GROMACS .gro file of C-alpha atoms in nm:
model
  253
    1THR     CA    1   4.093   1.805   2.463
    2HIS     CA    2   3.945   1.821   2.813
    3PRO     CA    3   3.605   1.997   2.842
    4GLU     CA    4   3.730   2.215   3.128
    5ASN     CA    5   4.111   2.225   3.097
    6GLY     CA    6   4.142   2.237   2.720
    7LEU     CA    7   4.437   2.071   2.552
    8MET     CA    8   4.618   1.819   2.773
    9LEU     CA    9   4.899   1.569   2.734
   10LYS     CA   10   4.827   1.201   2.799
   11ILE     CA   11   5.131   0.976   2.809
   12VAL     CA   12   5.030   0.630   2.691
   13ASP     CA   13   5.345   0.464   2.558
   14MET     CA   14   5.723   0.483   2.587
   15ILE     CA   15   5.975   0.277   2.395
   16ASN     CA   16   6.343   0.263   2.484
   17LEU     CA   17   6.572   0.211   2.183
   18ILE     CA   18   6.829   0.024   2.389
   19GLU     CA   19   6.906  -0.343   2.341
   20LYS     CA   20   7.099  -0.598   2.544
   21THR     CA   21   7.405  -0.767   2.397
   22GLY     CA   22   7.492  -1.132   2.442
   23ASN     CA   23   7.700  -1.058   2.753
   24GLY     CA   24   7.416  -0.863   2.915
   25GLU     CA   25   7.550  -0.514   2.844
   26LYS     CA   26   7.324  -0.246   2.699
   27LYS     CA   27   7.383  -0.057   2.376
   28VAL     CA   28   7.192   0.192   2.165
   29ILE     CA   29   7.019   0.043   1.861
   30GLN     CA   30   7.187   0.154   1.537
   31LYS     CA   31   7.029   0.454   1.365
   32PRO     CA   32   6.897   0.275   1.053
   33GLU     CA   33   6.713   0.031   1.281
   34GLN     CA   34   6.593   0.320   1.501
   35VAL     CA   35   6.438   0.480   1.194
   36GLU     CA   36   6.261   0.157   1.097
   37ILE     CA   37   6.117   0.127   1.448
   38LEU     CA   38   6.006   0.491   1.431
   39LYS     CA   39   5.831   0.429   1.100
   40LYS     CA   40   5.639   0.138   1.252
   41ILE     CA   41   5.534   0.365   1.540
   42LEU     CA   42   5.417   0.630   1.293
   43LEU     CA   43   5.197   0.375   1.117
   44LYS     CA   44   5.064   0.244   1.447
   45TYR     CA   45   4.947   0.582   1.570
   46ASN     CA   46   4.842   0.735   1.239
   47GLY     CA   47   4.619   0.444   1.140
   48ARG     CA   48   4.479   0.396   0.792
   49VAL     CA   49   4.428   0.765   0.715
   50PRO     CA   50   4.632   0.990   0.483
   51ASP     CA   51   4.988   1.067   0.600
   52TYR     CA   52   5.005   1.204   0.879
   53ASP     CA   53   4.655   1.323   0.963
   54ASN     CA   54   4.637   1.167   1.310
   55LEU     CA   55   4.979   1.295   1.418
   56ILE     CA   56   5.042   1.645   1.552
   57ARG     CA   57   5.422   1.670   1.547
   58ILE     CA   58   5.721   1.438   1.558
   59LEU     CA   59   5.981   1.596   1.786
   60ILE     CA   60   6.349   1.505   1.754
   61ASP     CA   61   6.626   1.627   1.981
   62ALA     CA   62   6.871   1.776   1.732
   63GLY     CA   63   7.152   1.678   1.967
   64SER     CA   64   7.476   1.865   2.026
   65GLY     CA   65   7.655   1.611   1.807
   66GLY     CA   66   7.404   1.620   1.525
   67GLY     CA   67   7.271   1.272   1.598
   68GLY     CA   68   6.910   1.377   1.568
   69PHE     CA   69   6.976   1.550   1.237
   70ASP     CA   70   7.100   1.220   1.093
   71ILE     CA   71   6.767   1.058   1.177
   72ALA     CA   72   6.579   1.351   1.022
   73GLN     CA   73   6.768   1.298   0.697
   74TYR     CA   74   6.658   0.934   0.693
   75LEU     CA   75   6.297   1.051   0.722
   76LEU     CA   76   6.303   1.289   0.423
   77ARG     CA   77   6.245   1.023   0.160
   78ASP     CA   78   5.917   0.849   0.082
   79TRP     CA   79   5.916   0.497   0.222
   80ILE     CA   80   5.736   0.165   0.204
   81GLY     CA   81   5.587   0.059   0.536
   82VAL     CA   82   5.530  -0.285   0.682
   83ASP     CA   83   5.173  -0.241   0.554
   84GLY     CA   84   5.310  -0.256   0.200
   85ARG     CA   85   5.198   0.098   0.120
   86LYS     CA   86   5.402   0.400   0.016
   87HIS     CA   87   5.425   0.677   0.273
   88LEU     CA   88   5.545   1.034   0.245
   89GLY     CA   89   5.864   1.158   0.403
   90LEU     CA   90   5.883   1.414   0.683
   91ILE     CA   91   6.052   1.754   0.697
   92ASP     CA   92   6.094   2.049   0.932
   93LEU     CA   93   6.062   2.363   0.720
   94GLN     CA   94   6.163   2.578   1.018
   95ASP     CA   95   6.503   2.410   1.035
   96LYS     CA   96   6.759   2.612   0.837
   97TYR     CA   97   6.929   2.299   0.705
   98LEU     CA   98   6.631   2.075   0.633
   99LYS     CA   99   6.433   2.345   0.452
  100GLU     CA  100   6.708   2.352   0.189
  101GLU     CA  101   6.605   1.993   0.102
  102LYS     CA  102   6.246   2.088   0.020
  103ASP     CA  103   6.304   2.097  -0.357
  104LYS     CA  104   6.460   1.749  -0.348
  105PHE     CA  105   6.173   1.607  -0.145
  106PRO     CA  106   5.864   1.809  -0.248
  107GLY     CA  107   5.624   1.551  -0.106
  108ALA     CA  108   5.771   1.556   0.245
  109VAL     CA  109   5.514   1.659   0.507
  110ASP     CA  110   5.603   1.943   0.745
  111LYS     CA  111   5.518   1.766   1.069
  112LEU     CA  112   5.871   1.725   1.201
  113THR     CA  113   6.031   1.956   1.458
  114MET     CA  114   6.402   1.957   1.526
  115VAL     CA  115   6.443   2.069   1.887
  116SER     CA  116   6.765   2.243   1.989
  117PHE     CA  117   6.730   2.091   2.333
  118THR     CA  118   7.070   2.189   2.471
  119LYS     CA  119   7.016   2.552   2.371
  120TYR     CA  120   6.659   2.580   2.499
  121LYS     CA  121   6.671   2.332   2.789
  122THR     CA  122   6.571   2.587   3.053
  123GLU     CA  123   6.274   2.711   2.848
  124ILE     CA  124   6.165   2.357   2.769
  125TYR     CA  125   6.183   2.237   3.129
  126THR     CA  126   6.012   2.551   3.255
  127GLU     CA  127   5.717   2.472   3.031
  128CYS     CA  128   5.731   2.110   3.147
  129GLN     CA  129   5.709   2.223   3.508
  130ASN     CA  130   5.424   2.462   3.427
  131MET     CA  131   5.220   2.201   3.240
  132ILE     CA  132   5.266   1.937   3.511
  133ASN     CA  133   5.193   2.178   3.795
  134GLN     CA  134   4.871   2.286   3.623
  135GLY     CA  135   4.756   1.924   3.610
  136LEU     CA  136   4.771   1.917   3.231
  137VAL     CA  137   4.981   1.601   3.202
  138MET     CA  138   4.829   1.259   3.266
  139PHE     CA  139   5.041   0.956   3.352
  140PRO     CA  140   4.917   0.595   3.363
  141LYS     CA  141   4.903   0.408   3.692
  142SER     CA  142   5.191   0.183   3.790
  143LEU     CA  143   5.147  -0.194   3.779
  144ASN     CA  144   5.079  -0.382   4.100
  145LEU     CA  145   5.322  -0.641   4.234
  146LYS     CA  146   5.163  -0.908   4.014
  147GLY     CA  147   5.226  -0.708   3.699
  148GLU     CA  148   4.860  -0.615   3.664
  149MET     CA  149   4.684  -0.283   3.611
  150GLU     CA  150   4.421  -0.200   3.872
  151PHE     CA  151   4.102  -0.009   3.790
  152GLU     CA  152   3.819   0.118   4.006
  153GLU     CA  153   3.473   0.011   3.891
  154GLU     CA  154   3.157   0.150   4.046
  155GLN     CA  155   2.900  -0.116   4.131
  156PRO     CA  156   2.519  -0.078   4.100
  157ASP     CA  157   2.496  -0.031   4.477
  158GLY     CA  158   2.741   0.261   4.463
  159THR     CA  159   3.037   0.072   4.608
  160ILE     CA  160   3.376   0.067   4.434
  161LYS     CA  161   3.529  -0.261   4.323
  162ILE     CA  162   3.893  -0.302   4.228
  163ILE     CA  163   3.934  -0.499   3.907
  164THR     CA  164   4.264  -0.602   3.753
  165GLU     CA  165   4.378  -0.652   3.397
  166ARG     CA  166   4.685  -0.849   3.293
  167MET     CA  167   4.918  -0.656   3.062
  168ASN     CA  168   5.105  -0.809   2.769
  169SER     CA  169   5.484  -0.795   2.747
  170ASP     CA  170   5.494  -0.478   2.532
  171GLU     CA  171   5.255  -0.300   2.767
  172ILE     CA  172   5.460  -0.400   3.070
  173LYS     CA  173   5.781  -0.272   2.908
  174SER     CA  174   5.612   0.056   2.825
  175LEU     CA  175   5.470   0.105   3.175
  176VAL     CA  176   5.808   0.027   3.331
  177GLU     CA  177   5.967   0.293   3.108
  178ILE     CA  178   5.700   0.545   3.211
  179ASP     CA  179   5.767   0.467   3.578
  180LEU     CA  180   6.137   0.536   3.515
  181LEU     CA  181   6.034   0.860   3.343
  182LYS     CA  182   5.849   0.968   3.658
  183GLU     CA  183   6.153   0.884   3.870
  184GLU     CA  184   6.371   1.102   3.647
  185LEU     CA  185   6.124   1.390   3.675
  186VAL     CA  186   6.121   1.360   4.054
  187ALA     CA  187   6.503   1.369   4.050
  188MET     CA  188   6.514   1.682   3.834
  189GLN     CA  189   6.631   1.988   4.028
  190LYS     CA  190   6.562   2.349   3.946
  191THR     CA  191   6.833   2.591   4.064
  192GLN     CA  192   6.857   2.965   4.031
  193ASN     CA  193   7.159   3.193   4.058
  194GLY     CA  194   7.043   3.550   4.010
  195SER     CA  195   6.847   3.555   3.686
  196THR     CA  196   7.002   3.228   3.563
  197ILE     CA  197   6.778   2.922   3.597
  198LYS     CA  198   6.899   2.569   3.536
  199PHE     CA  199   6.741   2.225   3.540
  200ASP     CA  200   6.955   1.919   3.608
  201LEU     CA  201   6.945   1.587   3.789
  202LEU     CA  202   7.022   1.592   4.158
  203PRO     CA  203   7.396   1.526   4.217
  204SER     CA  204   7.313   1.217   4.421
  205LYS     CA  205   7.117   1.072   4.129
  206LYS     CA  206   7.403   1.140   3.890
  207LEU     CA  207   7.628   0.941   4.123
  208GLU     CA  208   7.377   0.657   4.094
  209ASN     CA  209   7.423   0.680   3.715
  210MET     CA  210   7.065   0.793   3.656
  211HIS     CA  211   6.997   0.937   3.311
  212ASP     CA  212   6.750   1.208   3.211
  213ASP     CA  213   6.669   1.096   2.856
  214ARG     CA  214   6.311   0.999   2.939
  215ALA     CA  215   6.254   1.323   3.129
  216ASP     CA  216   6.390   1.516   2.830
  217VAL     CA  217   6.134   1.346   2.604
  218CYS     CA  218   5.852   1.435   2.843
  219ALA     CA  219   5.980   1.793   2.865
  220MET     CA  220   5.973   1.829   2.486
  221MET     CA  221   5.615   1.703   2.474
  222CYS     CA  222   5.513   1.950   2.745
  223TRP     CA  223   5.689   2.227   2.553
  224GLN     CA  224   5.487   2.135   2.243
  225LEU     CA  225   5.168   2.130   2.450
  226ALA     CA  226   5.244   2.477   2.588
  227LYS     CA  227   5.295   2.611   2.235
  228MET     CA  228   4.965   2.462   2.119
  229ARG     CA  229   4.776   2.601   2.418
  230SER     CA  230   4.930   2.943   2.361
  231LYS     CA  231   4.845   2.933   1.993
  232ASP     CA  232   4.484   2.845   2.068
  233LEU     CA  233   4.468   3.127   2.323
  234LEU     CA  234   4.328   2.896   2.586
  235HIS     CA  235   4.285   3.060   2.924
  236VAL     CA  236   4.203   2.799   3.185
  237GLU     CA  237   4.212   2.810   3.560
  238ARG     CA  238   4.507   2.649   3.734
  239GLY     CA  239   4.437   2.279   3.768
  240ASN     CA  240   4.506   2.021   4.033
  241ASN     CA  241   4.871   2.038   4.139
  242GLN     CA  242   4.893   1.664   4.195
  243PHE     CA  243   5.239   1.649   4.038
  244ASP     CA  244   5.368   1.969   4.196
  245LYS     CA  245   5.638   1.779   4.385
  246LEU     CA  246   5.783   1.621   4.073
  247PHE     CA  247   6.041   1.898   4.073
  248LYS     CA  248   6.262   1.965   4.372
  249HIS     CA  249   6.368   2.325   4.417
  250GLY     CA  250   6.704   2.450   4.527
  251VAL     CA  251   6.909   2.768   4.501
  252SER     CA  252   7.276   2.777   4.408
  253TYR     CA  253   7.508   3.058   4.513
   0.00000   0.00000   0.00000
C-alpha cells in the first residue's frame, strides 16, 4: 500500500512453465509438474505462516478448453510440501463447479479465483489499461548489457552514484520474462467498432509469432487490483502516466 496512491501492484517475479527438449524445441511442462512448481511458489511467497495468510488470491485462467480447471482440481487436496509439512488445499467457492467439491474438501481455503478470461477479456484488459495509466503498476528495471541491475545511490555530498548488482540465474530468467511481458503490453492494441471494444496483439506482432500469455497474466493481476481498490473505496488522484503508451490505440470500421 502506497501512502498516497493506496493499493498498487508491484511485479517482482515471472516464471515461464515452458521447457526445452533435447532438440532445442520448446514445450509446455506437463500439468502435474506445473502444479508441483506452483506449490513451491506458494510456499516461497507465503513463508512460515498459516496457509495462506501472506497470499491475497491465486488467479487461474479457466481456459476455453478447461485446462485451468484441471489444475484447480489438483489443488483441492491437502498436500505435503518440500518443507515436509502438510498444507491445505485451495478452492474457489464462487466457481459453480468447484463449490460442489466443498463437502469433499472441507479444509480447502477459498483463496483461488478461476478467471473466465476469454469471456471477460475486454473488461480485464480495460482494468489493466486503467491501472497502468494511473501509475499503479510498478515494473522492475531491465538489466544492463552486462546482465547487472543498476541502482541510483545518493552520496553524502548530494551527488548520485550508479551502483550495480549481479543477478543470479533465476533472477535473470525472471527479469527477462518481465521484459517480454512489457513488450507484449506495448504490442497490445485496443480497437473500437461502435460500442464494441476489443484488445488484441497488433497484426504485425502476430505475424512475428508473438504471444500474449504474459500480458494476459499481468491483465488478470491488474483486474484483481482494480477489484480490491474498488472494494476498499479508495479515491486517489490520477497518478503518473509513465506507462500510458503501453497500449496503442486504433479504430476498426
